[in-house]
Amino acid sequence: MKKEKSCSVIIARQEHGVSRKLMSPNALRTLYRLRDNGFLGYLVGGCVRDLLLGREPKDFDVVTDATPGEVKRLFRNCRLVGRRFRLAHIHFQDEIIEVATFRSLASNEPESEPEDANGPDHRQRPPRIVKDDAGMILRDNVYGTPEEDALRRDFTINALSYNIADFSIIDYTGGLADLNAGIIRTIGDPAVRFQEDPVRMLRAVRFAAQLAFTIEEKTLKALVAAADTIVRAAPPRLYEEVLKLFLSGEGARCYELLRRTGLFAALFPDFSNWLDAESEGFPHARFGEMLSYADSRIQQGGTVSPPLLLALLFGEYLDEKAAHSRRQGMPWQQSVNAAVAEFMGETCPIIMIANRVGLALRDIISQQMRLKKIPGRRPESFIARPDFNDIVEYCRITCGDNKDVVKQLDWWAAQARQQAPLPPPSGPAAEAGAPQRKRKRRRRRHPQANKQGVRGIMEPRPQ
Ligand code: ATP
Ligand code: MG
């Protein structure tokens, strides 16, 4: 191990266990081409962390000192994306490798691409780092050095680089020691880092849960102090992050940490209040139980669709809202529509659930009635619905012990087996994709029946 002039530590190839065999061949091809053309090429972030932990990385991120324009000239299969900060996407048959130019958080910017550097550039440039009044970064697109690039990352364990030039690992922030000790620690002052980007708080929780790591004391203290500010992050981004938390395979652990830190109450204020109150003397324990179910399914290699996840997590809450409306005389279907619309109205200003996901959630809940009617009317059209499996799964998990329900689900399973499509043909025609069966459009019987449709579901909560 060698100490460099900056505060970096270099771990030589023979001193670490990261093998190229575990890397994506496409990422390696990308790195070799950069190196062979005189550029630096590093793997960075989560993939280095995961390789060191012996876990399979989700994706491989490459950073380089080549500008996006230079990367584009090196790779025919390259597309540049991003308006403010350009990234190169190298397209391979089954994978896209993202290549970014080293970035910095410092404002003494070596900012222009070499092709602009023929002489002084007198054009007015917009500022490259923009923060709002509360210190949240709105934009940062300054090129930097490898070290600056590491320092702008969120946690020490996410700032390790693998250098293709000599296959060494470079550690600028003490990430390796934290990785060995199982610690999540922000790079720099945690209060400032969470202020710059509140989503980092959710990332801290996710990594702590997924890796079974501990959030370091100062980082945790700052996180708890800043938990309420999570709502300043963009709602579509929070939706993505919340899904990542609950579909990480360690959702139950994430939930526990979110509750303990105050993040959960900030993200789901109304639902959290409801959770804290009992219904008819019983605590609401289903949220945690459903997360454990999703975790075991994901850990066994299965998947849970976002609408099914939301139905499992919030179904009990929605049922209670719907029952309340029914007690006031609202018909069944309308009560479910209203409950989902109210839930979307209270959740979406903070966590932007896509409208189509909200509609699918509503369908899973409202189609439960249809499952209970056997022999069902037009079972073939019901089974052909793309969300049929989610509707059945929801029923199975939420009331699977009930003997009548088991009988109903058996009936539907038998129908579905009868209707199962023939095994897919093999050969070139099959590879080209079998023609999709055309679904007949059904005439709408009541033009008013879907009043609570795409627009209705987004209606704000009645005051
Ligand atoms: P995952 O296993 O979920 O992919 P990851 O750490 O690779 O985990 P990514 O979202 O793929 O997460 O991000 C890649 C890297 O980019 C991170 O490891 C980190 O270095 C950096 N990064 C991502 N999000 C942030 C952020 N909000 N602030 C600072 N750095 C970030
Ligand atoms: Mg990643």
Short mmCIF file of C-alpha atoms and ligand atoms in Angstrom, two decimals:
data_model
loop_
_atom_site.label_atom_id
_atom_site.label_comp_id
_atom_site.label_asym_id
_atom_site.label_seq_id
_atom_site.Cartn_x
_atom_site.Cartn_y
_atom_site.Cartn_z
CA MET A 1 0.00 0.00 0.00
CA LYS A 2 1.39 3.38 -1.01
CA LYS A 3 0.55 6.84 0.35
CA GLU A 4 0.29 9.42 -2.48
CA LYS A 5 1.07 13.16 -2.30
CA SER A 6 -2.64 14.01 -1.95
CA CYS A 7 -4.48 12.00 0.68
CA SER A 8 -4.99 9.06 -1.59
CA VAL A 9 -3.98 5.52 -0.77
CA ILE A 10 -3.19 3.15 -3.61
CA ILE A 11 -3.77 -0.54 -3.10
CA ALA A 12 -1.73 -2.43 -5.66
CA ARG A 13 -3.17 -5.23 -7.76
CA GLN A 14 -1.63 -8.02 -5.70
CA GLU A 15 -2.93 -6.49 -2.43
CA HIS A 16 -6.64 -6.56 -3.19
CA GLY A 17 -9.00 -9.31 -4.23
CA VAL A 18 -10.85 -7.57 -7.05
CA SER A 19 -10.65 -9.73 -10.12
CA ARG A 20 -11.42 -8.66 -13.67
CA LYS A 21 -13.30 -11.95 -14.09
CA LEU A 22 -16.10 -10.48 -11.98
CA MET A 23 -16.36 -7.33 -14.08
CA SER A 24 -18.62 -6.68 -17.01
CA PRO A 25 -16.66 -7.49 -20.19
CA ASN A 26 -18.21 -4.40 -21.78
CA ALA A 27 -16.99 -2.17 -18.97
CA LEU A 28 -13.52 -3.69 -19.39
CA ARG A 29 -13.60 -3.12 -23.16
CA THR A 30 -14.51 0.50 -22.54
CA LEU A 31 -11.73 0.97 -20.00
CA TYR A 32 -9.10 -0.68 -22.24
CA ARG A 33 -10.01 1.52 -25.19
CA LEU A 34 -9.72 4.66 -23.04
CA ARG A 35 -6.38 3.50 -21.66
CA ASP A 36 -5.00 2.51 -25.07
CA ASN A 37 -5.80 5.98 -26.35
CA GLY A 38 -3.89 7.72 -23.59
CA PHE A 39 -6.78 8.52 -21.24
CA LEU A 40 -7.37 7.63 -17.61
CA GLY A 41 -10.08 5.07 -17.10
CA TYR A 42 -11.49 4.18 -13.67
CA LEU A 43 -14.36 2.08 -12.48
CA VAL A 44 -16.03 3.99 -9.67
CA GLY A 45 -18.76 3.99 -7.10
CA GLY A 46 -21.05 1.14 -6.23
CA CYS A 47 -19.40 -1.42 -8.50
CA VAL A 48 -16.00 -1.12 -6.78
CA ARG A 49 -17.69 -1.25 -3.37
CA ASP A 50 -19.64 -4.36 -4.34
CA LEU A 51 -16.66 -6.11 -5.94
CA LEU A 52 -14.64 -5.58 -2.78
CA LEU A 53 -17.50 -6.99 -0.72
CA GLY A 54 -17.83 -10.01 -3.02
CA ARG A 55 -21.30 -8.91 -4.16
CA GLU A 56 -22.46 -8.78 -7.74
CA PRO A 57 -22.55 -5.12 -8.88
CA LYS A 58 -25.82 -3.80 -10.32
CA ASP A 59 -24.09 -1.59 -12.85
CA PHE A 60 -20.57 -0.53 -13.82
CA ASP A 61 -19.77 3.18 -13.93
CA VAL A 62 -16.67 4.45 -15.70
CA VAL A 63 -14.97 7.83 -15.20
CA THR A 64 -12.24 9.30 -17.34
CA ASP A 65 -10.30 12.46 -18.08
CA ALA A 66 -11.51 12.28 -21.71
CA THR A 67 -14.22 14.82 -22.44
CA PRO A 68 -17.57 13.57 -23.70
CA GLY A 69 -16.58 14.72 -27.20
CA GLU A 70 -13.37 12.70 -27.02
CA VAL A 71 -15.22 9.63 -25.77
CA LYS A 72 -17.66 9.94 -28.66
CA ARG A 73 -14.79 9.97 -31.14
CA LEU A 74 -13.38 6.79 -29.60
CA PHE A 75 -16.57 4.72 -29.69
CA ARG A 76 -18.85 4.31 -32.66
CA ASN A 77 -21.53 2.91 -30.34
CA CYS A 78 -21.54 6.04 -28.18
CA ARG A 79 -24.42 8.45 -27.58
CA LEU A 80 -24.04 11.61 -25.56
CA VAL A 81 -26.85 12.26 -23.12
CA GLY A 82 -27.67 14.99 -20.60
CA ARG A 83 -28.08 18.63 -21.36
CA ARG A 84 -26.19 20.26 -18.50
CA PHE A 85 -23.60 17.65 -17.73
CA ARG A 86 -22.95 15.49 -20.71
CA LEU A 87 -22.41 11.81 -20.17
CA ALA A 88 -21.37 9.25 -22.73
CA HIS A 89 -23.44 6.09 -23.02
CA ILE A 90 -21.61 3.26 -24.74
CA HIS A 91 -24.22 0.91 -26.16
CA PHE A 92 -23.49 -2.80 -26.21
CA GLN A 93 -25.91 -5.50 -27.18
CA ASP A 94 -27.32 -6.09 -23.72
CA GLU A 95 -25.78 -3.35 -21.64
CA ILE A 96 -25.09 0.38 -21.58
CA ILE A 97 -21.88 1.51 -19.92
CA GLU A 98 -22.02 5.07 -18.63
CA VAL A 99 -18.81 7.05 -19.02
CA ALA A 100 -18.53 10.37 -17.17
CA THR A 101 -15.75 12.91 -17.26
CA PHE A 102 -14.21 13.58 -13.80
CA ARG A 103 -16.30 16.21 -12.03
CA SER A 104 -15.65 18.55 -9.18
CA LEU A 105 -17.59 20.35 -6.49
CA ALA A 106 -14.96 23.10 -6.38
CA SER A 107 -15.71 26.26 -8.28
CA ASN A 108 -12.18 27.02 -9.56
CA GLU A 109 -13.15 25.37 -12.72
CA PRO A 110 -11.05 23.86 -15.48
CA GLU A 111 -14.37 23.77 -17.18
CA SER A 112 -14.11 23.95 -20.94
CA GLU A 113 -13.47 21.05 -23.24
CA PRO A 114 -10.07 21.14 -24.92
CA GLU A 115 -11.60 21.96 -28.29
CA ASP A 116 -12.78 25.28 -26.80
CA ALA A 117 -9.41 26.02 -25.32
CA ASN A 118 -7.75 27.55 -28.35
CA GLY A 119 -7.77 30.96 -26.82
CA PRO A 120 -9.51 32.97 -24.14
CA ASP A 121 -13.21 32.37 -24.22
CA HIS A 122 -15.00 35.68 -23.74
CA ARG A 123 -18.52 34.31 -23.93
CA GLN A 124 -20.57 34.72 -20.77
CA ARG A 125 -21.00 31.34 -19.13
CA PRO A 126 -23.72 30.52 -16.65
CA PRO A 127 -22.39 29.56 -13.20
CA ARG A 128 -21.44 25.90 -13.10
CA ILE A 129 -22.48 25.21 -9.51
CA VAL A 130 -25.83 26.54 -8.43
CA LYS A 131 -27.24 26.10 -4.94
CA ASP A 132 -30.60 27.31 -3.66
CA ASP A 133 -30.94 29.50 -0.56
CA ALA A 134 -30.99 26.42 1.68
CA GLY A 135 -27.74 25.04 0.24
CA MET A 136 -29.29 22.39 -2.01
CA ILE A 137 -27.34 21.84 -5.18
CA LEU A 138 -29.45 22.64 -8.21
CA ARG A 139 -26.70 22.18 -10.74
CA ASP A 140 -23.04 21.14 -10.70
CA ASN A 141 -21.25 20.55 -13.92
CA VAL A 142 -17.62 21.38 -13.45
CA TYR A 143 -14.91 19.12 -14.78
CA GLY A 144 -12.39 18.12 -12.14
CA THR A 145 -9.51 15.87 -11.19
CA PRO A 146 -9.87 12.21 -10.17
CA GLU A 147 -9.55 13.24 -6.54
CA GLU A 148 -12.17 15.98 -6.82
CA ASP A 149 -14.43 13.49 -8.53
CA ALA A 150 -14.08 11.13 -5.56
CA LEU A 151 -14.69 13.90 -3.03
CA ARG A 152 -18.01 14.95 -4.57
CA ARG A 153 -19.45 11.45 -4.07
CA ASP A 154 -21.80 10.71 -1.19
CA PHE A 155 -20.19 8.15 1.14
CA THR A 156 -16.61 7.02 1.64
CA ILE A 157 -17.50 3.45 0.63
CA ASN A 158 -18.88 4.80 -2.66
CA ALA A 159 -15.76 6.79 -3.56
CA LEU A 160 -13.30 3.99 -4.31
CA SER A 161 -11.84 3.74 -7.81
CA TYR A 162 -10.34 0.88 -9.77
CA ASN A 163 -7.64 2.12 -12.12
CA ILE A 164 -7.36 0.18 -15.37
CA ALA A 165 -3.79 1.45 -15.95
CA ASP A 166 -2.31 -0.77 -13.22
CA PHE A 167 -5.39 -2.59 -11.83
CA SER A 168 -4.93 -0.82 -8.48
CA ILE A 169 -7.61 0.54 -6.18
CA ILE A 170 -7.41 4.21 -5.26
CA ASP A 171 -8.91 5.37 -1.98
CA TYR A 172 -9.11 9.15 -1.46
CA THR A 173 -11.46 9.21 1.51
CA GLY A 174 -10.77 6.29 3.84
CA GLY A 175 -13.46 4.24 2.12
CA LEU A 176 -11.59 0.99 2.40
CA ALA A 177 -11.31 1.19 6.19
CA ASP A 178 -15.03 2.02 6.40
CA LEU A 179 -15.85 -0.84 4.08
CA ASN A 180 -13.91 -3.22 6.29
CA ALA A 181 -15.53 -1.85 9.44
CA GLY A 182 -19.04 -1.81 7.93
CA ILE A 183 -19.57 1.93 8.28
CA ILE A 184 -21.61 4.40 6.22
CA ARG A 185 -19.96 7.81 6.53
CA THR A 186 -20.49 10.89 4.38
CA ILE A 187 -17.48 12.45 2.73
CA GLY A 188 -17.07 15.80 4.51
CA ASP A 189 -19.52 17.46 6.88
CA PRO A 190 -22.69 15.32 6.88
CA ALA A 191 -24.95 18.30 7.60
CA VAL A 192 -23.65 20.08 4.50
CA ARG A 193 -23.77 16.95 2.34
CA PHE A 194 -27.40 16.23 3.31
CA GLN A 195 -28.25 19.88 2.73
CA GLU A 196 -26.73 19.74 -0.76
CA ASP A 197 -28.79 16.69 -1.64
CA PRO A 198 -31.38 15.35 0.84
CA VAL A 199 -31.74 12.12 -1.17
CA ARG A 200 -28.37 11.10 0.26
CA MET A 201 -30.22 10.43 3.54
CA LEU A 202 -32.32 7.75 1.85
CA ARG A 203 -29.22 6.33 0.21
CA ALA A 204 -27.54 6.10 3.63
CA VAL A 205 -30.50 4.11 4.93
CA ARG A 206 -30.57 1.84 1.87
CA PHE A 207 -26.86 1.01 2.01
CA ALA A 208 -26.99 0.48 5.79
CA ALA A 209 -29.88 -1.96 5.33
CA GLN A 210 -28.61 -3.71 2.21
CA LEU A 211 -25.06 -4.19 3.40
CA ALA A 212 -25.95 -4.61 7.10
CA PHE A 213 -23.66 -1.64 7.86
CA THR A 214 -23.90 0.93 10.64
CA ILE A 215 -24.41 4.61 9.95
CA GLU A 216 -21.52 6.42 11.62
CA GLU A 217 -22.48 8.51 14.65
CA LYS A 218 -21.97 12.02 13.25
CA THR A 219 -23.59 11.05 9.97
CA LEU A 220 -26.58 9.57 11.81
CA LYS A 221 -26.96 12.62 14.06
CA ALA A 222 -26.94 14.94 11.05
CA LEU A 223 -29.40 12.68 9.26
CA VAL A 224 -31.87 12.71 12.13
CA ALA A 225 -31.53 16.49 12.41
CA ALA A 226 -32.16 16.92 8.67
CA ALA A 227 -34.82 14.22 8.23
CA ASP A 228 -37.65 16.72 7.75
CA THR A 229 -35.82 18.34 4.84
CA ILE A 230 -36.20 15.20 2.73
CA VAL A 231 -39.37 16.75 1.29
CA ARG A 232 -37.22 19.32 -0.54
CA ALA A 233 -36.04 16.67 -2.99
CA ALA A 234 -37.90 16.41 -6.28
CA PRO A 235 -41.03 14.19 -5.91
CA PRO A 236 -40.28 11.97 -8.96
CA ARG A 237 -36.80 11.29 -7.59
CA LEU A 238 -38.21 10.46 -4.17
CA TYR A 239 -40.58 7.97 -5.81
CA GLU A 240 -37.62 6.23 -7.47
CA GLU A 241 -35.65 6.17 -4.21
CA VAL A 242 -38.58 4.91 -2.14
CA LEU A 243 -39.08 2.07 -4.61
CA LYS A 244 -35.37 1.24 -4.40
CA LEU A 245 -35.64 1.11 -0.59
CA PHE A 246 -38.70 -1.12 -0.45
CA LEU A 247 -37.64 -3.33 -3.35
CA SER A 248 -34.05 -3.70 -2.18
CA GLY A 249 -34.66 -7.12 -0.66
CA GLU A 250 -34.07 -5.49 2.74
CA GLY A 251 -37.22 -3.38 2.79
CA ALA A 252 -38.14 -4.34 6.36
CA ARG A 253 -34.75 -3.18 7.62
CA CYS A 254 -35.02 0.02 5.57
CA TYR A 255 -38.45 0.66 7.09
CA GLU A 256 -37.14 0.25 10.61
CA LEU A 257 -34.34 2.75 9.93
CA LEU A 258 -36.69 5.18 8.19
CA ARG A 259 -38.99 5.11 11.21
CA ARG A 260 -36.14 5.49 13.71
CA THR A 261 -34.61 8.46 11.91
CA GLY A 262 -37.84 10.38 11.31
CA LEU A 263 -37.56 10.01 7.54
CA PHE A 264 -40.68 7.87 7.30
CA ALA A 265 -42.90 10.42 9.04
CA ALA A 266 -41.53 13.15 6.77
CA LEU A 267 -42.13 11.11 3.62
CA PHE A 268 -45.58 9.77 4.53
CA PRO A 269 -47.01 12.23 7.09
CA ASP A 270 -50.69 11.19 6.88
CA PHE A 271 -50.02 7.49 6.62
CA SER A 272 -47.50 7.66 9.44
CA ASN A 273 -50.09 9.31 11.71
CA TRP A 274 -52.54 6.54 10.85
CA LEU A 275 -49.90 3.90 11.60
CA ASP A 276 -49.29 5.42 15.00
CA ALA A 277 -52.98 5.25 15.88
CA GLU A 278 -54.72 1.92 16.44
CA SER A 279 -57.82 0.73 14.60
CA GLU A 280 -60.41 -0.74 16.93
CA GLY A 281 -57.72 -1.44 19.49
CA PHE A 282 -55.35 -3.18 17.06
CA PRO A 283 -52.00 -1.73 16.00
CA HIS A 284 -51.33 -1.49 12.27
CA ALA A 285 -48.63 -4.07 11.76
CA ARG A 286 -49.32 -5.03 8.16
CA PHE A 287 -46.88 -2.58 6.55
CA GLY A 288 -43.89 -4.30 8.15
CA GLU A 289 -45.27 -7.78 7.48
CA MET A 290 -45.81 -6.99 3.81
CA LEU A 291 -42.26 -5.70 3.50
CA SER A 292 -40.97 -8.95 4.94
CA TYR A 293 -43.01 -10.82 2.36
CA ALA A 294 -41.59 -8.64 -0.48
CA ASP A 295 -38.08 -9.15 0.93
CA SER A 296 -38.34 -12.93 0.92
CA ARG A 297 -39.76 -12.95 -2.59
CA ILE A 298 -36.97 -10.70 -3.88
CA GLN A 299 -34.28 -12.61 -2.00
CA GLN A 300 -35.49 -15.77 -3.73
CA GLY A 301 -34.96 -14.10 -7.10
CA GLY A 302 -38.59 -13.08 -7.66
CA THR A 303 -39.96 -9.65 -8.43
CA VAL A 304 -42.70 -7.46 -7.01
CA SER A 305 -44.24 -4.90 -9.35
CA PRO A 306 -44.56 -1.33 -8.04
CA PRO A 307 -48.40 -1.43 -8.08
CA LEU A 308 -48.42 -4.73 -6.15
CA LEU A 309 -45.91 -3.32 -3.66
CA LEU A 310 -48.09 -0.25 -3.09
CA ALA A 311 -51.20 -2.40 -2.76
CA LEU A 312 -49.52 -4.62 -0.19
CA LEU A 313 -48.13 -1.70 1.79
CA PHE A 314 -51.11 0.64 1.67
CA GLY A 315 -54.04 -1.74 1.05
CA GLU A 316 -55.12 -1.84 4.69
CA TYR A 317 -55.03 1.97 4.84
CA LEU A 318 -57.03 2.20 1.61
CA ASP A 319 -59.56 -0.37 2.84
CA GLU A 320 -60.14 1.69 5.93
CA LYS A 321 -60.63 4.88 3.93
CA ALA A 322 -63.03 3.08 1.56
CA ALA A 323 -65.00 1.55 4.44
CA HIS A 324 -65.36 5.00 5.95
CA SER A 325 -66.89 6.32 2.70
CA ARG A 326 -69.19 3.31 2.45
CA ARG A 327 -70.50 3.96 5.93
CA GLN A 328 -71.60 7.30 4.56
CA GLY A 329 -73.50 5.63 1.75
CA MET A 330 -70.96 5.55 -1.08
CA PRO A 331 -71.18 2.51 -3.39
CA TRP A 332 -68.37 -0.04 -3.21
CA GLN A 333 -66.45 0.73 -6.41
CA GLN A 334 -66.72 4.46 -5.92
CA SER A 335 -65.45 4.12 -2.36
CA VAL A 336 -62.28 2.34 -3.56
CA ASN A 337 -61.75 4.94 -6.29
CA ALA A 338 -62.15 7.73 -3.78
CA ALA A 339 -59.76 6.06 -1.30
CA VAL A 340 -57.03 5.69 -3.91
CA ALA A 341 -57.58 9.24 -5.19
CA GLU A 342 -57.29 10.56 -1.64
CA PHE A 343 -54.12 8.53 -1.04
CA MET A 344 -52.58 9.83 -4.28
CA GLY A 345 -53.59 13.38 -3.34
CA GLU A 346 -51.81 13.17 0.01
CA THR A 347 -48.73 11.27 -1.24
CA CYS A 348 -47.91 12.78 -4.63
CA PRO A 349 -46.89 16.28 -3.52
CA ILE A 350 -43.97 14.57 -1.73
CA ILE A 351 -43.52 11.27 -3.56
CA MET A 352 -44.71 11.45 -7.14
CA ILE A 353 -46.33 8.09 -7.80
CA ALA A 354 -46.82 7.87 -11.57
CA ASN A 355 -50.46 8.12 -12.52
CA ARG A 356 -50.43 4.79 -14.36
CA VAL A 357 -49.07 3.13 -11.20
CA GLY A 358 -51.88 4.73 -9.19
CA LEU A 359 -54.43 3.37 -11.63
CA ALA A 360 -52.88 -0.10 -11.47
CA LEU A 361 -52.93 0.07 -7.66
CA ARG A 362 -56.62 0.98 -7.79
CA ASP A 363 -57.31 -1.95 -10.11
CA ILE A 364 -55.56 -4.46 -7.86
CA ILE A 365 -57.75 -3.39 -4.93
CA SER A 366 -60.99 -3.03 -6.81
CA GLN A 367 -60.68 -6.28 -8.79
CA GLN A 368 -60.56 -8.31 -5.56
CA MET A 369 -64.35 -8.49 -5.67
CA ARG A 370 -64.25 -10.14 -9.06
CA LEU A 371 -61.92 -12.87 -7.78
CA LYS A 372 -64.44 -13.76 -5.11
CA LYS A 373 -67.21 -14.51 -7.64
CA ILE A 374 -66.82 -18.06 -8.90
CA PRO A 375 -67.57 -19.34 -11.41
CA GLY A 376 -66.59 -15.91 -12.70
CA ARG A 377 -68.23 -14.14 -15.60
CA ARG A 378 -66.02 -14.15 -18.73
CA PRO A 379 -63.07 -15.61 -16.81
CA GLU A 380 -60.91 -15.70 -19.95
CA SER A 381 -60.91 -11.91 -20.32
CA PHE A 382 -60.12 -11.47 -16.62
CA ILE A 383 -57.23 -13.94 -16.81
CA ALA A 384 -55.87 -12.20 -19.92
CA ARG A 385 -55.46 -8.91 -18.02
CA PRO A 386 -51.78 -8.00 -17.72
CA ASP A 387 -52.23 -7.45 -13.98
CA PHE A 388 -54.09 -10.73 -13.32
CA ASN A 389 -51.15 -12.24 -11.45
CA ASP A 390 -50.80 -9.14 -9.25
CA ILE A 391 -54.53 -9.25 -8.44
CA VAL A 392 -54.30 -12.92 -7.46
CA GLU A 393 -51.06 -12.45 -5.53
CA TYR A 394 -52.56 -9.59 -3.54
CA CYS A 395 -55.53 -11.77 -2.61
CA ARG A 396 -53.34 -14.74 -1.76
CA ILE A 397 -51.10 -12.74 0.55
CA THR A 398 -53.71 -10.65 2.28
CA CYS A 399 -56.29 -13.35 2.97
CA GLY A 400 -54.66 -16.60 1.97
CA ASP A 401 -55.61 -18.57 5.12
CA ASN A 402 -59.31 -18.13 4.64
CA LYS A 403 -60.75 -21.46 3.33
CA ASP A 404 -63.26 -19.79 0.98
CA VAL A 405 -60.53 -17.64 -0.51
CA VAL A 406 -58.28 -20.67 -0.99
CA LYS A 407 -61.14 -22.38 -2.87
CA GLN A 408 -61.68 -19.33 -5.04
CA LEU A 409 -58.00 -19.00 -5.85
CA ASP A 410 -57.80 -22.71 -6.73
CA TRP A 411 -60.69 -22.22 -9.15
CA TRP A 412 -58.93 -19.30 -10.83
CA ALA A 413 -55.65 -21.19 -10.94
CA ALA A 414 -57.38 -24.10 -12.71
CA GLN A 415 -58.97 -21.70 -15.22
CA ALA A 416 -55.65 -19.99 -15.84
CA ARG A 417 -53.97 -23.36 -16.43
CA GLN A 418 -56.60 -24.28 -19.00
CA GLN A 419 -56.11 -20.99 -20.70
CA ALA A 420 -52.30 -21.13 -20.52
CA PRO A 421 -50.77 -20.26 -23.88
CA LEU A 422 -48.98 -23.01 -25.78
CA PRO A 423 -45.25 -23.15 -25.06
CA PRO A 424 -43.46 -20.59 -27.24
CA PRO A 425 -42.27 -21.99 -30.57
CA SER A 426 -38.54 -22.14 -31.07
CA GLY A 427 -36.59 -21.05 -34.14
CA PRO A 428 -36.00 -17.81 -35.95
CA ALA A 429 -39.66 -16.86 -36.26
CA ALA A 430 -40.00 -17.05 -32.50
CA GLU A 431 -36.93 -14.89 -32.02
CA ALA A 432 -38.48 -12.24 -34.22
CA GLY A 433 -41.32 -12.17 -31.70
CA ALA A 434 -44.64 -13.94 -32.04
CA PRO A 435 -47.46 -11.68 -33.19
CA GLN A 436 -49.41 -10.27 -30.26
CA ARG A 437 -52.96 -11.47 -29.93
CA LYS A 438 -55.29 -8.64 -30.67
CA ARG A 439 -57.56 -7.84 -27.76
CA LYS A 440 -61.11 -6.95 -28.67
CA ARG A 441 -62.12 -3.57 -27.39
CA ARG A 442 -65.01 -3.87 -25.04
CA ARG A 443 -67.83 -1.48 -25.31
CA ARG A 444 -68.14 0.69 -22.24
CA ARG A 445 -71.46 0.02 -20.65
CA HIS A 446 -71.62 3.11 -18.48
CA PRO A 447 -69.88 6.18 -19.78
CA GLN A 448 -69.78 7.50 -16.20
CA ALA A 449 -68.33 4.29 -14.74
CA ASN A 450 -64.74 5.42 -15.02
CA LYS A 451 -65.25 8.93 -13.76
CA GLN A 452 -62.40 8.47 -11.34
CA GLY A 453 -60.05 7.80 -14.26
CA VAL A 454 -56.64 9.20 -15.02
CA ARG A 455 -57.57 12.70 -14.02
CA GLY A 456 -59.79 11.75 -11.12
CA ILE A 457 -57.12 9.76 -9.39
CA MET A 458 -54.88 12.81 -9.12
CA GLU A 459 -57.55 15.01 -7.64
CA PRO A 460 -56.29 16.60 -4.46
CA ARG A 461 -57.58 15.33 -1.18
CA PRO A 462 -60.87 16.92 -0.23
CA GLN A 463 -60.27 19.43 2.55
P1 ATP B 1 -26.42 0.69 -6.44
O1 ATP B 1 -25.92 -0.63 -6.00
O2 ATP B 1 -27.77 1.01 -5.94
O3 ATP B 1 -26.27 0.95 -7.91
P2 ATP B 1 -24.50 2.80 -6.27
O4 ATP B 1 -23.66 3.30 -5.14
O5 ATP B 1 -23.79 2.27 -7.46
O6 ATP B 1 -25.49 1.73 -5.66
P3 ATP B 1 -25.68 4.64 -8.09
O7 ATP B 1 -26.96 5.39 -7.96
O8 ATP B 1 -25.51 3.66 -9.18
O9 ATP B 1 -25.48 3.95 -6.67
O10 ATP B 1 -24.55 5.73 -8.14
C1 ATP B 1 -23.22 5.45 -8.54
C2 ATP B 1 -22.27 6.30 -7.72
O11 ATP B 1 -22.51 7.69 -7.93
C3 ATP B 1 -22.36 6.12 -6.22
O12 ATP B 1 -21.64 5.00 -5.77
C4 ATP B 1 -21.79 7.41 -5.70
O13 ATP B 1 -20.39 7.41 -5.76
C5 ATP B 1 -22.30 8.42 -6.72
N1 ATP B 1 -23.58 9.01 -6.31
C6 ATP B 1 -24.82 8.55 -6.60
N2 ATP B 1 -25.76 9.32 -6.06
C7 ATP B 1 -25.11 10.31 -5.42
C8 ATP B 1 -25.53 11.45 -4.68
N3 ATP B 1 -26.82 11.71 -4.48
N4 ATP B 1 -24.57 12.27 -4.17
C9 ATP B 1 -23.25 12.02 -4.38
N5 ATP B 1 -22.80 10.97 -5.06
C10 ATP B 1 -23.71 10.12 -5.58
MG MG B 2 -24.72 1.63 -9.20
#
